[in-house]
């Protein structure tokens, strides 16, 4: 269970950001670390930043004085929005967005996904050996291509009228067109809209603009690269889940506020003390006797090092965390590491945070929080580590997902309702209703600051939605795991089918044993044999009932009651 433990501690991010020389495969052209990591204090972009954020490093939470109130004390209503209008504005449609982990995509069928309000279809083009991302609309009658199939020639086929499309989006075949007539399938109107896509860090990404001028955007700009996700010495277990909160006029990255709220996550885990004791037993934690009350949390020393249109960096005792818009938040954690001594240097053409301390055991907390539609988002989470790697080779991936889904369930209902309350207050007025007095709130405040100043106070949906949040569904639908995770996870989907087959097999064995027992004459079987048959029947029946309950709670629906946790 060590892997599950590590995935729960964002408050213990490491100072040991990798300084090793990447393997050759990491030397391929990759995305540079964003300018946010370049500590250029004289930059015009950050000229007015120091005064705004000096409170973060000057006020001690131990004194009970607010470390965030000054930052929220806007001098006049609408000042933050006005600042954004006059200055730089974040373009939500000029960045890469993650779609799904590659391990959860089936090459035999198309997959329909929605990101930032755009319906796309993902499919494997075996003729080009590449994943393709199209607009999920057939140009014929606007039927969803995701409901289609991959035909025998490797083309994407719309099952409504059979139109077929190649990997470039060109229409290859129209069944209704006369064979000896004009080649109407070559018309541009018959082509499917295609989006630029690429695979990086085991995730399929797409660029949300189908204009042909962006066809080769991947050669000019790539998604933010995290070397540890490709390093074979690290584990690489991911989870993807659709969440019924996270967008609307508040922002599609609402989950960032939960992930970045270090105080919240530092005490939510039930394995916290166990991990400390385990590391201390191996002399790999430096006199860290931290005991976190599960409900009360603890004081945290956090500061913001830099905030601009490219995101921000936060400093904690054990390292730095990074917010890279539009949807990435990650940080480092190192059991047995020393307090952070990181610095920024340039190696070749790529800027990398480095450490003067030799890295040993290291783990990362990586959150891709993807806007889907108002009131809906998608989370891709990974926690690669270079210790306990054997655990991932022994324990199935779906076992790890049990604990990770439970953590998501613990906050799901709270954030779903909280989002609606913030919506009623207004995204530019939330600080007037929320009391955020401690340093543990700085990450949430900083994200709100970034969103209001650069992000337009919300995700740019380009007029596709009215801004109203969908109504709150029943808890059975809100906490649904089957459609939000199981069906889109290759590991959990296979486990769900396999365990259901095992359940049916146990039921068959139970009923068959009972039938044999009932038809066998007493003088033809010994007492031991008859008792054995009865025991087998009862055990198989009880096993099938327990398995049925386990399958339902693990893969379909699991209500979370905080009163009994």
Coordinates of C-alpha atoms in Angstrom, one line a residue:
X1 CA 0.0 0.0 0.0
X2 CA 3.0 2.3 -0.1
X3 CA 2.0 3.6 -3.5
X4 CA -1.3 4.7 -2.1
X5 CA 0.3 6.4 0.8
X6 CA 2.6 8.5 -1.4
X7 CA -0.2 9.6 -3.6
X8 CA -1.8 11.4 -0.7
X9 CA 0.8 13.9 0.5
X10 CA 1.0 17.1 -1.5
X11 CA 2.1 19.0 1.6
X12 CA 5.4 17.1 1.6
X13 CA 6.7 18.1 -1.8
X14 CA 10.4 17.7 -2.2
X15 CA 13.1 20.1 -2.7
X16 CA 14.9 17.6 -4.8
X17 CA 13.9 18.4 -8.3
X18 CA 15.7 16.2 -10.6
X19 CA 19.3 17.3 -11.5
X20 CA 20.3 14.1 -13.1
X21 CA 21.3 14.0 -16.7
X22 CA 18.3 12.7 -18.7
X23 CA 18.6 9.6 -20.7
X24 CA 19.0 10.0 -24.5
X25 CA 15.3 9.6 -25.0
X26 CA 14.7 12.7 -22.9
X27 CA 17.0 14.7 -25.1
X28 CA 14.4 14.8 -27.9
X29 CA 12.8 18.2 -28.6
X30 CA 10.5 18.9 -25.6
X31 CA 8.6 21.8 -24.2
X32 CA 10.8 24.3 -22.3
X33 CA 10.0 24.9 -18.7
X34 CA 7.6 27.9 -18.8
X35 CA 9.0 31.4 -18.2
X36 CA 7.4 31.3 -14.8
X37 CA 10.4 29.2 -13.6
X38 CA 12.8 31.8 -14.8
X39 CA 13.4 34.1 -11.8
X40 CA 13.8 37.3 -13.6
X41 CA 12.7 39.8 -11.0
X42 CA 13.2 42.8 -13.3
X43 CA 10.8 41.6 -15.9
X44 CA 8.1 44.1 -16.7
X45 CA 5.5 41.4 -16.3
X46 CA 6.3 41.1 -12.6
X47 CA 7.2 44.7 -11.9
X48 CA 4.1 45.3 -9.8
X49 CA 4.0 41.8 -8.4
X50 CA 6.3 42.1 -5.4
X51 CA 4.2 44.7 -3.6
X52 CA 1.0 42.6 -4.2
X53 CA 2.5 39.5 -2.8
X54 CA 5.0 40.7 -0.1
X55 CA 2.4 39.7 2.5
X56 CA 3.1 36.0 1.8
X57 CA 6.6 36.1 3.1
X58 CA 6.3 38.6 5.8
X59 CA 3.3 37.5 7.9
X60 CA 3.6 34.5 10.2
X61 CA 0.6 32.2 10.5
X62 CA 1.7 31.4 14.0
X63 CA 0.7 34.9 15.1
X64 CA -2.9 34.3 13.9
X65 CA -2.6 37.2 11.5
X66 CA -4.1 36.8 8.0
X67 CA -1.5 36.1 5.3
X68 CA -4.0 36.5 2.5
X69 CA -6.3 39.3 3.4
X70 CA -4.1 42.1 2.1
X71 CA -3.9 40.3 -1.2
X72 CA -7.7 40.2 -1.4
X73 CA -8.2 43.8 -0.3
X74 CA -8.9 45.2 -3.8
X75 CA -9.1 49.0 -3.6
X76 CA -12.2 49.2 -5.7
X77 CA -14.9 46.9 -7.1
X78 CA -14.0 45.4 -10.4
X79 CA -10.3 46.4 -10.1
X80 CA -9.1 42.9 -10.7
X81 CA -11.2 42.5 -13.8
X82 CA -10.0 45.9 -15.1
X83 CA -6.4 44.9 -14.5
X84 CA -6.9 41.8 -16.6
X85 CA -8.6 43.8 -19.4
X86 CA -5.8 46.3 -19.7
X87 CA -2.9 43.8 -19.3
X88 CA -2.1 40.4 -20.6
X89 CA -4.9 37.9 -21.1
X90 CA -4.6 34.2 -21.1
X91 CA -5.8 32.6 -24.3
X92 CA -7.6 29.4 -23.3
X93 CA -7.4 28.1 -26.9
X94 CA -3.7 28.5 -27.5
X95 CA -2.5 25.7 -25.3
X96 CA -2.4 21.9 -25.3
X97 CA -5.0 20.0 -23.3
X98 CA -4.6 16.4 -22.1
X99 CA -7.3 14.0 -23.2
X100 CA -6.6 10.6 -21.7
X101 CA -3.8 8.3 -20.6
X102 CA -2.7 6.2 -23.6
X103 CA -3.1 3.0 -21.4
X104 CA -6.8 3.7 -21.2
X105 CA -7.5 4.0 -24.9
X106 CA -8.6 1.0 -27.0
X107 CA -7.2 1.0 -30.5
X108 CA -10.1 -1.1 -31.7
X109 CA -12.8 1.6 -31.3
X110 CA -13.3 5.3 -31.4
X111 CA -13.6 7.2 -28.1
X112 CA -15.7 10.3 -27.5
X113 CA -14.5 13.0 -25.2
X114 CA -15.3 16.6 -24.3
X115 CA -12.7 19.2 -23.4
X116 CA -13.2 22.9 -22.9
X117 CA -16.7 22.5 -24.4
X118 CA -15.4 20.8 -27.6
X119 CA -16.7 17.4 -28.5
X120 CA -13.8 15.3 -30.0
X121 CA -13.4 11.7 -31.2
X122 CA -10.2 9.8 -30.5
X123 CA -9.2 6.9 -32.8
X124 CA -6.2 4.9 -33.8
X125 CA -5.1 5.2 -37.4
X126 CA -3.3 2.0 -38.1
X127 CA -2.3 3.2 -41.5
X128 CA -0.2 6.0 -39.9
X129 CA 0.4 4.3 -36.6
X130 CA -0.8 7.4 -34.7
X131 CA -3.7 8.5 -32.6
X132 CA -6.0 11.0 -34.3
X133 CA -8.3 13.6 -32.8
X134 CA -11.3 14.8 -34.9
X135 CA -14.3 17.0 -34.2
X136 CA -16.9 14.5 -33.1
X137 CA -19.3 15.5 -35.9
X138 CA -19.8 13.8 -39.3
X139 CA -20.0 16.6 -42.0
X140 CA -23.0 14.7 -43.6
X141 CA -25.7 14.9 -41.0
X142 CA -23.8 15.9 -37.9
X143 CA -23.9 12.5 -36.3
X144 CA -21.3 11.7 -33.6
X145 CA -18.3 9.9 -35.1
X146 CA -17.5 8.5 -31.7
X147 CA -20.5 6.2 -32.1
X148 CA -18.9 4.8 -35.3
X149 CA -16.3 2.1 -35.9
X150 CA -12.9 1.5 -37.4
X151 CA -13.5 -0.4 -40.7
X152 CA -11.4 -3.2 -42.2
X153 CA -9.2 -0.7 -44.1
X154 CA -8.4 1.3 -40.9
X155 CA -10.7 4.2 -41.6
X156 CA -13.0 5.9 -39.2
X157 CA -16.6 5.1 -40.3
X158 CA -19.7 6.9 -39.3
X159 CA -22.3 4.3 -38.7
X160 CA -25.2 6.6 -39.6
X161 CA -24.7 6.4 -43.3
X162 CA -21.3 4.8 -43.7
X163 CA -19.1 7.7 -44.6
X164 CA -15.5 6.9 -44.1
X165 CA -12.6 9.2 -43.2
X166 CA -8.8 8.8 -43.4
X167 CA -6.3 10.0 -40.8
X168 CA -6.0 13.4 -42.5
X169 CA -9.8 14.0 -42.2
X170 CA -10.4 13.5 -45.9
X171 CA -13.6 11.6 -46.8
X172 CA -12.5 8.3 -48.5
X173 CA -15.8 6.8 -49.3
X174 CA -19.5 7.8 -49.5
X175 CA -21.6 4.7 -50.0
X176 CA -24.6 6.6 -51.5
X177 CA -22.5 8.3 -54.2
X178 CA -22.8 6.9 -57.7
X179 CA -19.6 4.9 -58.7
X180 CA -19.6 6.5 -62.2
X181 CA -20.5 10.0 -61.0
X182 CA -18.4 13.0 -59.9
X183 CA -16.1 12.3 -57.0
X184 CA -18.1 14.3 -54.4
X185 CA -16.2 12.7 -51.6
X186 CA -13.2 14.9 -52.5
X187 CA -15.1 18.1 -51.7
X188 CA -13.7 20.1 -48.7
X189 CA -17.3 20.1 -47.3
X190 CA -17.0 16.3 -47.0
X191 CA -13.9 16.4 -44.8
X192 CA -14.0 15.9 -41.0
X193 CA -12.4 18.7 -38.9
X194 CA -9.1 17.5 -37.4
X195 CA -7.2 18.8 -34.4
X196 CA -3.4 18.7 -33.9
X197 CA -2.5 15.9 -31.4
X198 CA 0.6 14.4 -29.9
X199 CA 1.6 11.8 -27.3
X200 CA 3.8 12.9 -24.4
X201 CA 4.3 11.5 -20.9
X202 CA 2.0 8.6 -21.7
X203 CA -0.9 11.0 -22.3
X204 CA -2.7 12.0 -25.6
X205 CA -2.9 15.8 -26.0
X206 CA -4.8 17.9 -28.5
X207 CA -4.6 21.5 -29.6
X208 CA -8.2 23.0 -29.5
X209 CA -8.1 24.7 -32.9
X210 CA -8.7 22.9 -36.1
X211 CA -7.4 25.7 -38.3
X212 CA -4.9 24.3 -40.8
X213 CA -2.3 26.9 -39.8
X214 CA -1.9 24.9 -36.5
X215 CA -1.4 21.6 -38.3
X216 CA 2.3 21.5 -37.3
X217 CA 2.0 23.2 -34.0
X218 CA 3.6 20.2 -32.2
X219 CA 6.9 21.0 -33.9
X220 CA 6.9 24.5 -32.5
X221 CA 5.2 24.1 -29.1
X222 CA 4.7 21.0 -27.0
X223 CA 2.9 20.3 -23.7
X224 CA 4.8 20.8 -20.5
X225 CA 7.2 17.9 -20.1
X226 CA 7.8 16.0 -16.9
X227 CA 10.8 13.7 -17.3
X228 CA 9.9 11.4 -14.4
X229 CA 6.7 10.2 -16.2
X230 CA 8.9 8.7 -18.9
X231 CA 11.7 7.5 -16.6
X232 CA 11.7 3.7 -16.3
X233 CA 13.2 4.0 -12.8
X234 CA 9.9 5.6 -11.7
X235 CA 6.5 4.1 -11.3
X236 CA 3.9 5.4 -13.7
X237 CA 0.4 4.6 -12.5
X238 CA -2.3 7.0 -13.7
X239 CA -6.0 7.4 -12.9
X240 CA -8.6 9.4 -14.9
X241 CA -12.0 10.3 -13.6
X242 CA -14.8 12.6 -14.7
X243 CA -15.8 14.9 -11.8
X244 CA -19.3 16.6 -11.4
X245 CA -17.8 20.0 -10.5
X246 CA -15.1 22.2 -11.7
X247 CA -16.2 24.8 -14.3
X248 CA -18.9 27.3 -15.1
X249 CA -18.3 31.0 -14.4
X250 CA -16.2 30.0 -11.4
X251 CA -13.5 28.2 -13.4
X252 CA -13.0 24.8 -14.9
X253 CA -10.0 24.3 -12.7
X254 CA -11.9 24.3 -9.4
X255 CA -10.2 21.1 -8.6
X256 CA -6.9 23.0 -8.4
X257 CA -8.2 24.7 -5.3
X258 CA -8.7 21.4 -3.7
X259 CA -5.4 19.9 -4.9
X260 CA -3.6 23.1 -4.0
X261 CA -5.1 23.4 -0.6
X262 CA -2.2 21.8 1.2
X263 CA -3.7 22.1 4.6
X264 CA -6.7 20.1 3.5
X265 CA -4.9 17.2 1.9
X266 CA -2.2 17.0 4.6
X267 CA -4.6 15.6 7.1
X268 CA -7.2 13.9 4.9
X269 CA -5.1 10.7 4.5
X270 CA -5.5 7.9 7.0
X271 CA -2.0 6.6 6.2
X272 CA -0.1 9.7 7.2
X273 CA 1.5 8.6 10.5
X274 CA 2.2 5.1 9.0
X275 CA 4.4 6.6 6.3
X276 CA 6.4 8.7 8.7
X277 CA 7.0 5.7 11.0
X278 CA 8.0 3.6 8.1
X279 CA 10.6 6.1 6.9
X280 CA 11.9 6.8 10.3
X281 CA 12.4 3.1 10.9
X282 CA 14.8 3.2 8.0
X283 CA 16.5 6.5 9.1
X284 CA 15.2 8.2 6.0
X285 CA 13.2 11.1 7.6
X286 CA 15.2 13.8 9.2
X287 CA 13.8 14.2 12.8
X288 CA 10.4 14.9 11.4
X289 CA 8.0 14.2 14.2
X290 CA 5.0 15.8 12.5
X291 CA 1.6 14.6 13.9
X292 CA -1.3 16.0 11.9
X293 CA -4.8 16.0 13.4
X294 CA -7.1 14.5 10.8
X295 CA -9.8 17.2 11.3
X296 CA -7.7 20.1 12.5
X297 CA -4.8 20.2 10.2
X298 CA -1.6 22.1 11.1
X299 CA 0.1 25.4 10.4
X300 CA 2.0 25.5 7.1
X301 CA 4.7 27.8 5.9
X302 CA 3.9 28.5 2.3
X303 CA 4.9 31.5 0.1
X304 CA 4.5 32.5 -3.5
X305 CA 7.7 33.0 -5.3
X306 CA 6.4 34.3 -8.6
X307 CA 3.0 34.8 -10.3
X308 CA 2.4 35.9 -13.9
X309 CA 0.4 34.9 -16.9
X310 CA 2.4 31.6 -17.1
X311 CA 1.2 30.5 -13.6
X312 CA 3.0 30.6 -10.3
X313 CA 5.5 28.8 -8.1
X314 CA 4.8 28.1 -4.4
X315 CA 7.5 27.4 -1.8
X316 CA 7.0 25.0 1.1
X317 CA 9.4 23.5 3.6
X318 CA 10.1 20.4 1.5
X319 CA 10.1 22.0 -2.0
X320 CA 8.3 23.9 -4.7
X321 CA 4.9 23.4 -6.3
X322 CA 4.1 24.6 -9.8
X323 CA 0.9 25.7 -11.4
X324 CA 1.2 25.7 -15.2
X325 CA -2.0 26.9 -16.9
X326 CA -4.3 25.9 -18.2
X327 CA -4.6 22.6 -16.2
X328 CA -1.4 21.4 -14.6
X329 CA -0.4 21.5 -11.0
X330 CA 2.5 19.4 -9.7
X331 CA 5.1 19.2 -6.9
X332 CA 7.9 17.1 -5.5
X333 CA 8.2 15.0 -2.3
X334 CA 11.3 13.3 -1.0
X335 CA 11.2 11.0 2.0
X336 CA 14.5 11.5 3.8
X337 CA 15.2 14.7 1.9
X338 CA 16.7 17.9 3.4
X339 CA 14.9 21.3 3.5
X340 CA 14.8 22.7 0.0
X341 CA 17.9 24.2 -1.5
X342 CA 16.7 24.5 -5.0
X343 CA 17.9 27.0 -7.6
X344 CA 17.3 27.6 -11.2
X345 CA 19.9 27.2 -13.9
X346 CA 20.0 26.9 -17.6
X347 CA 21.3 23.8 -19.3
X348 CA 21.5 24.2 -23.0
X349 CA 18.3 25.6 -24.3
X350 CA 16.2 24.3 -21.4
X351 CA 15.7 25.9 -18.0
X352 CA 15.4 23.3 -15.2
X353 CA 15.1 23.6 -11.4
X354 CA 18.0 21.9 -9.9
X355 CA 19.1 20.9 -6.4
X356 CA 22.4 21.0 -4.6
X357 CA 21.4 17.9 -2.6
X358 CA 21.9 14.5 -4.2
X359 CA 18.4 13.1 -5.0
X360 CA 17.6 9.8 -3.4
X361 CA 14.0 8.7 -2.9
X362 CA 11.7 11.0 -4.8
X363 CA 8.0 11.1 -5.7
X364 CA 5.8 13.6 -7.5
X365 CA 2.2 14.6 -7.2
X366 CA 0.9 15.5 -10.7
X367 CA -2.7 16.8 -11.3
X368 CA -4.1 17.5 -14.7
X369 CA -7.4 19.3 -14.0
X370 CA -9.2 19.5 -17.4
X371 CA -12.2 21.8 -18.0
X372 CA -15.0 19.8 -19.7
X373 CA -18.1 21.9 -19.4
X374 CA -19.8 24.1 -16.8
X375 CA -20.1 22.0 -13.7
X376 CA -17.9 19.2 -15.0
X377 CA -14.2 18.5 -15.2
X378 CA -11.8 15.6 -15.7
X379 CA -8.9 14.7 -13.5
X380 CA -5.8 12.8 -14.6
X381 CA -3.6 12.1 -11.6
X382 CA -0.2 10.4 -11.4
X383 CA 2.3 10.0 -8.5
X384 CA 5.5 8.6 -10.0
X385 CA 8.2 7.6 -7.5
X386 CA 11.6 5.9 -7.7
X387 CA 11.2 3.7 -4.6
X388 CA 8.9 0.8 -3.9
X389 CA 8.7 0.3 -7.7
X390 CA 8.2 -3.4 -7.2
X391 CA 4.8 -2.8 -5.6
X392 CA 3.3 -1.6 -8.9
X393 CA 4.6 -4.7 -10.6
X394 CA 2.9 -7.0 -8.0
X395 CA -0.3 -5.2 -7.2
X396 CA -2.8 -4.6 -10.1
X397 CA -3.4 -1.0 -11.1
X398 CA -7.1 -1.2 -10.2
X399 CA -6.2 -1.8 -6.6
X400 CA -4.5 1.6 -6.4
X401 CA -7.5 3.2 -8.0
X402 CA -9.7 2.0 -5.0
X403 CA -7.9 4.3 -2.6
X404 CA -7.5 7.2 -5.1
X405 CA -11.3 7.1 -5.9
X406 CA -12.0 7.1 -2.2
X407 CA -10.0 10.3 -1.7
X408 CA -11.9 11.9 -4.6
X409 CA -15.2 10.8 -3.1
X410 CA -14.4 12.4 0.2
X411 CA -14.6 15.9 -1.2
X412 CA -16.9 15.4 -4.2
X413 CA -20.2 16.4 -2.6
X414 CA -18.6 19.3 -0.6
X415 CA -17.0 20.9 -3.7
X416 CA -20.1 20.3 -5.8
X417 CA -22.2 22.4 -3.4
X418 CA -19.4 24.8 -2.7
X419 CA -19.0 25.6 -6.4
X420 CA -22.7 26.7 -6.5
X421 CA -22.3 28.9 -3.5
X422 CA -19.3 30.6 -5.0
X423 CA -21.3 31.0 -8.2
X424 CA -24.0 32.8 -6.4
X425 CA -21.5 35.1 -4.7
X426 CA -19.6 35.9 -8.0
X427 CA -16.1 35.0 -9.0
X428 CA -14.8 38.5 -8.4
X429 CA -16.4 38.7 -5.0
X430 CA -15.6 35.3 -3.5
X431 CA -13.0 36.8 -1.1
X432 CA -15.7 38.9 0.5
X433 CA -17.6 35.7 1.5
X434 CA -14.7 33.3 2.2
X435 CA -12.5 33.8 5.2
X436 CA -9.1 32.7 4.3
X437 CA -6.7 33.9 7.0
X438 CA -3.9 31.4 7.1
X439 CA -0.9 30.7 4.9
X440 CA -2.3 27.3 4.0
X441 CA -4.9 29.3 2.0
X442 CA -2.3 31.1 -0.1
X443 CA -2.4 28.6 -3.0
X444 CA -6.1 28.9 -3.3
X445 CA -5.9 32.7 -3.1
X446 CA -3.1 32.8 -5.7
X447 CA -5.0 30.7 -8.1
X448 CA -8.0 33.0 -7.8
X449 CA -5.7 35.9 -8.2
X450 CA -4.3 34.4 -11.4
X451 CA -7.8 33.5 -12.7
X452 CA -9.2 37.0 -12.2
X453 CA -6.2 38.8 -13.4
X454 CA -5.2 36.7 -16.5
X455 CA -7.9 34.1 -17.1
X456 CA -10.9 36.4 -17.5
X457 CA -12.4 35.2 -14.1
X458 CA -13.5 31.9 -15.8
X459 CA -12.8 29.5 -18.6
X460 CA -13.6 31.0 -22.0
X461 CA -16.4 28.8 -23.3
X462 CA -16.8 31.0 -26.3
X463 CA -20.5 31.4 -25.8
X464 CA -21.4 27.7 -25.9
X465 CA -23.0 27.8 -22.5
X466 CA -25.3 30.2 -20.6
X467 CA -23.2 30.1 -17.5
X468 CA -25.7 28.3 -15.4
X469 CA -24.6 25.2 -13.5
X470 CA -26.5 21.9 -14.1
X471 CA -28.9 21.0 -11.2
X472 CA -27.5 18.8 -8.4
X473 CA -28.4 15.1 -9.2
X474 CA -29.2 12.4 -6.7
X475 CA -26.3 11.1 -4.7
X476 CA -26.3 7.8 -6.6
X477 CA -25.6 9.8 -9.8
X478 CA -23.3 12.3 -8.1
X479 CA -21.1 9.5 -6.7
X480 CA -21.3 7.3 -9.7
X481 CA -18.1 5.5 -10.4
X482 CA -19.1 3.3 -13.3
X483 CA -19.6 6.0 -16.0
X484 CA -17.2 8.5 -14.4
X485 CA -14.2 6.1 -14.1
X486 CA -14.8 2.3 -14.6
X487 CA -15.8 2.4 -18.3
X488 CA -12.9 4.7 -19.2
X489 CA -10.2 2.9 -17.2
X490 CA -8.8 -0.2 -19.0
X491 CA -7.7 -1.8 -15.7
X492 CA -10.9 -1.2 -13.7
X493 CA -13.1 -2.2 -16.7
X494 CA -11.2 -5.5 -17.0
X495 CA -11.3 -6.1 -13.3
X496 CA -15.1 -5.4 -13.2
X497 CA -15.7 -7.9 -15.9
X498 CA -13.4 -10.5 -14.4
X499 CA -14.8 -10.2 -10.9
X500 CA -18.4 -10.4 -12.3
X501 CA -17.4 -13.6 -14.1
X502 CA -15.9 -15.0 -10.8
X503 CA -19.1 -14.1 -9.0
X504 CA -21.3 -15.9 -11.5
X505 CA -18.9 -18.9 -11.3
X506 CA -19.2 -19.1 -7.5
X507 CA -23.0 -19.0 -7.9
X508 CA -23.0 -21.8 -10.4
X509 CA -20.7 -23.9 -8.2
X510 CA -23.0 -23.2 -5.2
X511 CA -26.2 -24.2 -7.0
X512 CA -24.6 -27.1 -8.8
X513 CA -23.2 -28.5 -5.5
X514 CA -26.7 -28.1 -3.9
X515 CA -28.3 -29.9 -6.8
X516 CA -25.8 -32.8 -6.6
X517 CA -26.3 -33.0 -2.8
X518 CA -30.1 -33.1 -3.3
X519 CA -30.0 -35.9 -6.0
X520 CA -27.4 -38.0 -4.2
X521 CA -28.8 -40.8 -2.1
X522 CA -27.7 -41.0 1.5
X523 CA -26.2 -44.5 1.2
X524 CA -24.2 -43.5 -1.9
X525 CA -22.1 -40.8 -0.2
X526 CA -20.3 -40.7 3.1
X527 CA -21.1 -38.2 5.8
X528 CA -17.8 -36.4 5.2
X529 CA -18.5 -36.1 1.5
X530 CA -22.0 -34.7 2.1
X531 CA -20.8 -32.3 4.7
X532 CA -18.1 -31.2 2.3
X533 CA -20.6 -30.5 -0.4
X534 CA -22.8 -28.5 1.9
X535 CA -19.7 -26.4 3.1
X536 CA -18.6 -25.8 -0.5
X537 CA -22.1 -24.6 -1.5
X538 CA -22.5 -22.3 1.5
X539 CA -19.0 -20.8 1.1
X540 CA -19.4 -20.2 -2.6
X541 CA -22.8 -18.6 -2.0
X542 CA -21.5 -16.3 0.7
X543 CA -18.4 -15.6 -1.4
X544 CA -20.6 -14.5 -4.3
X545 CA -22.7 -12.3 -2.1
X546 CA -19.6 -10.6 -0.7
X547 CA -18.1 -10.2 -4.1
X548 CA -21.3 -8.7 -5.4
X549 CA -21.2 -6.1 -2.7
X550 CA -17.5 -5.4 -3.3
X551 CA -18.0 -5.0 -7.0
X552 CA -20.8 -2.6 -6.5
X553 CA -19.0 -0.4 -4.0
X554 CA -15.7 -0.5 -5.9
X555 CA -16.8 0.0 -9.5
X556 CA -20.3 1.4 -9.5
X557 CA -21.4 3.4 -6.5
X558 CA -19.7 4.3 -3.1
X559 CA -21.4 6.8 -0.9
X560 CA -19.1 8.8 1.4
X561 CA -20.4 9.7 4.8
X562 CA -17.8 11.8 6.8
X563 CA -19.6 11.1 10.1
X564 CA -18.4 7.5 10.0
X565 CA -14.9 8.0 8.6

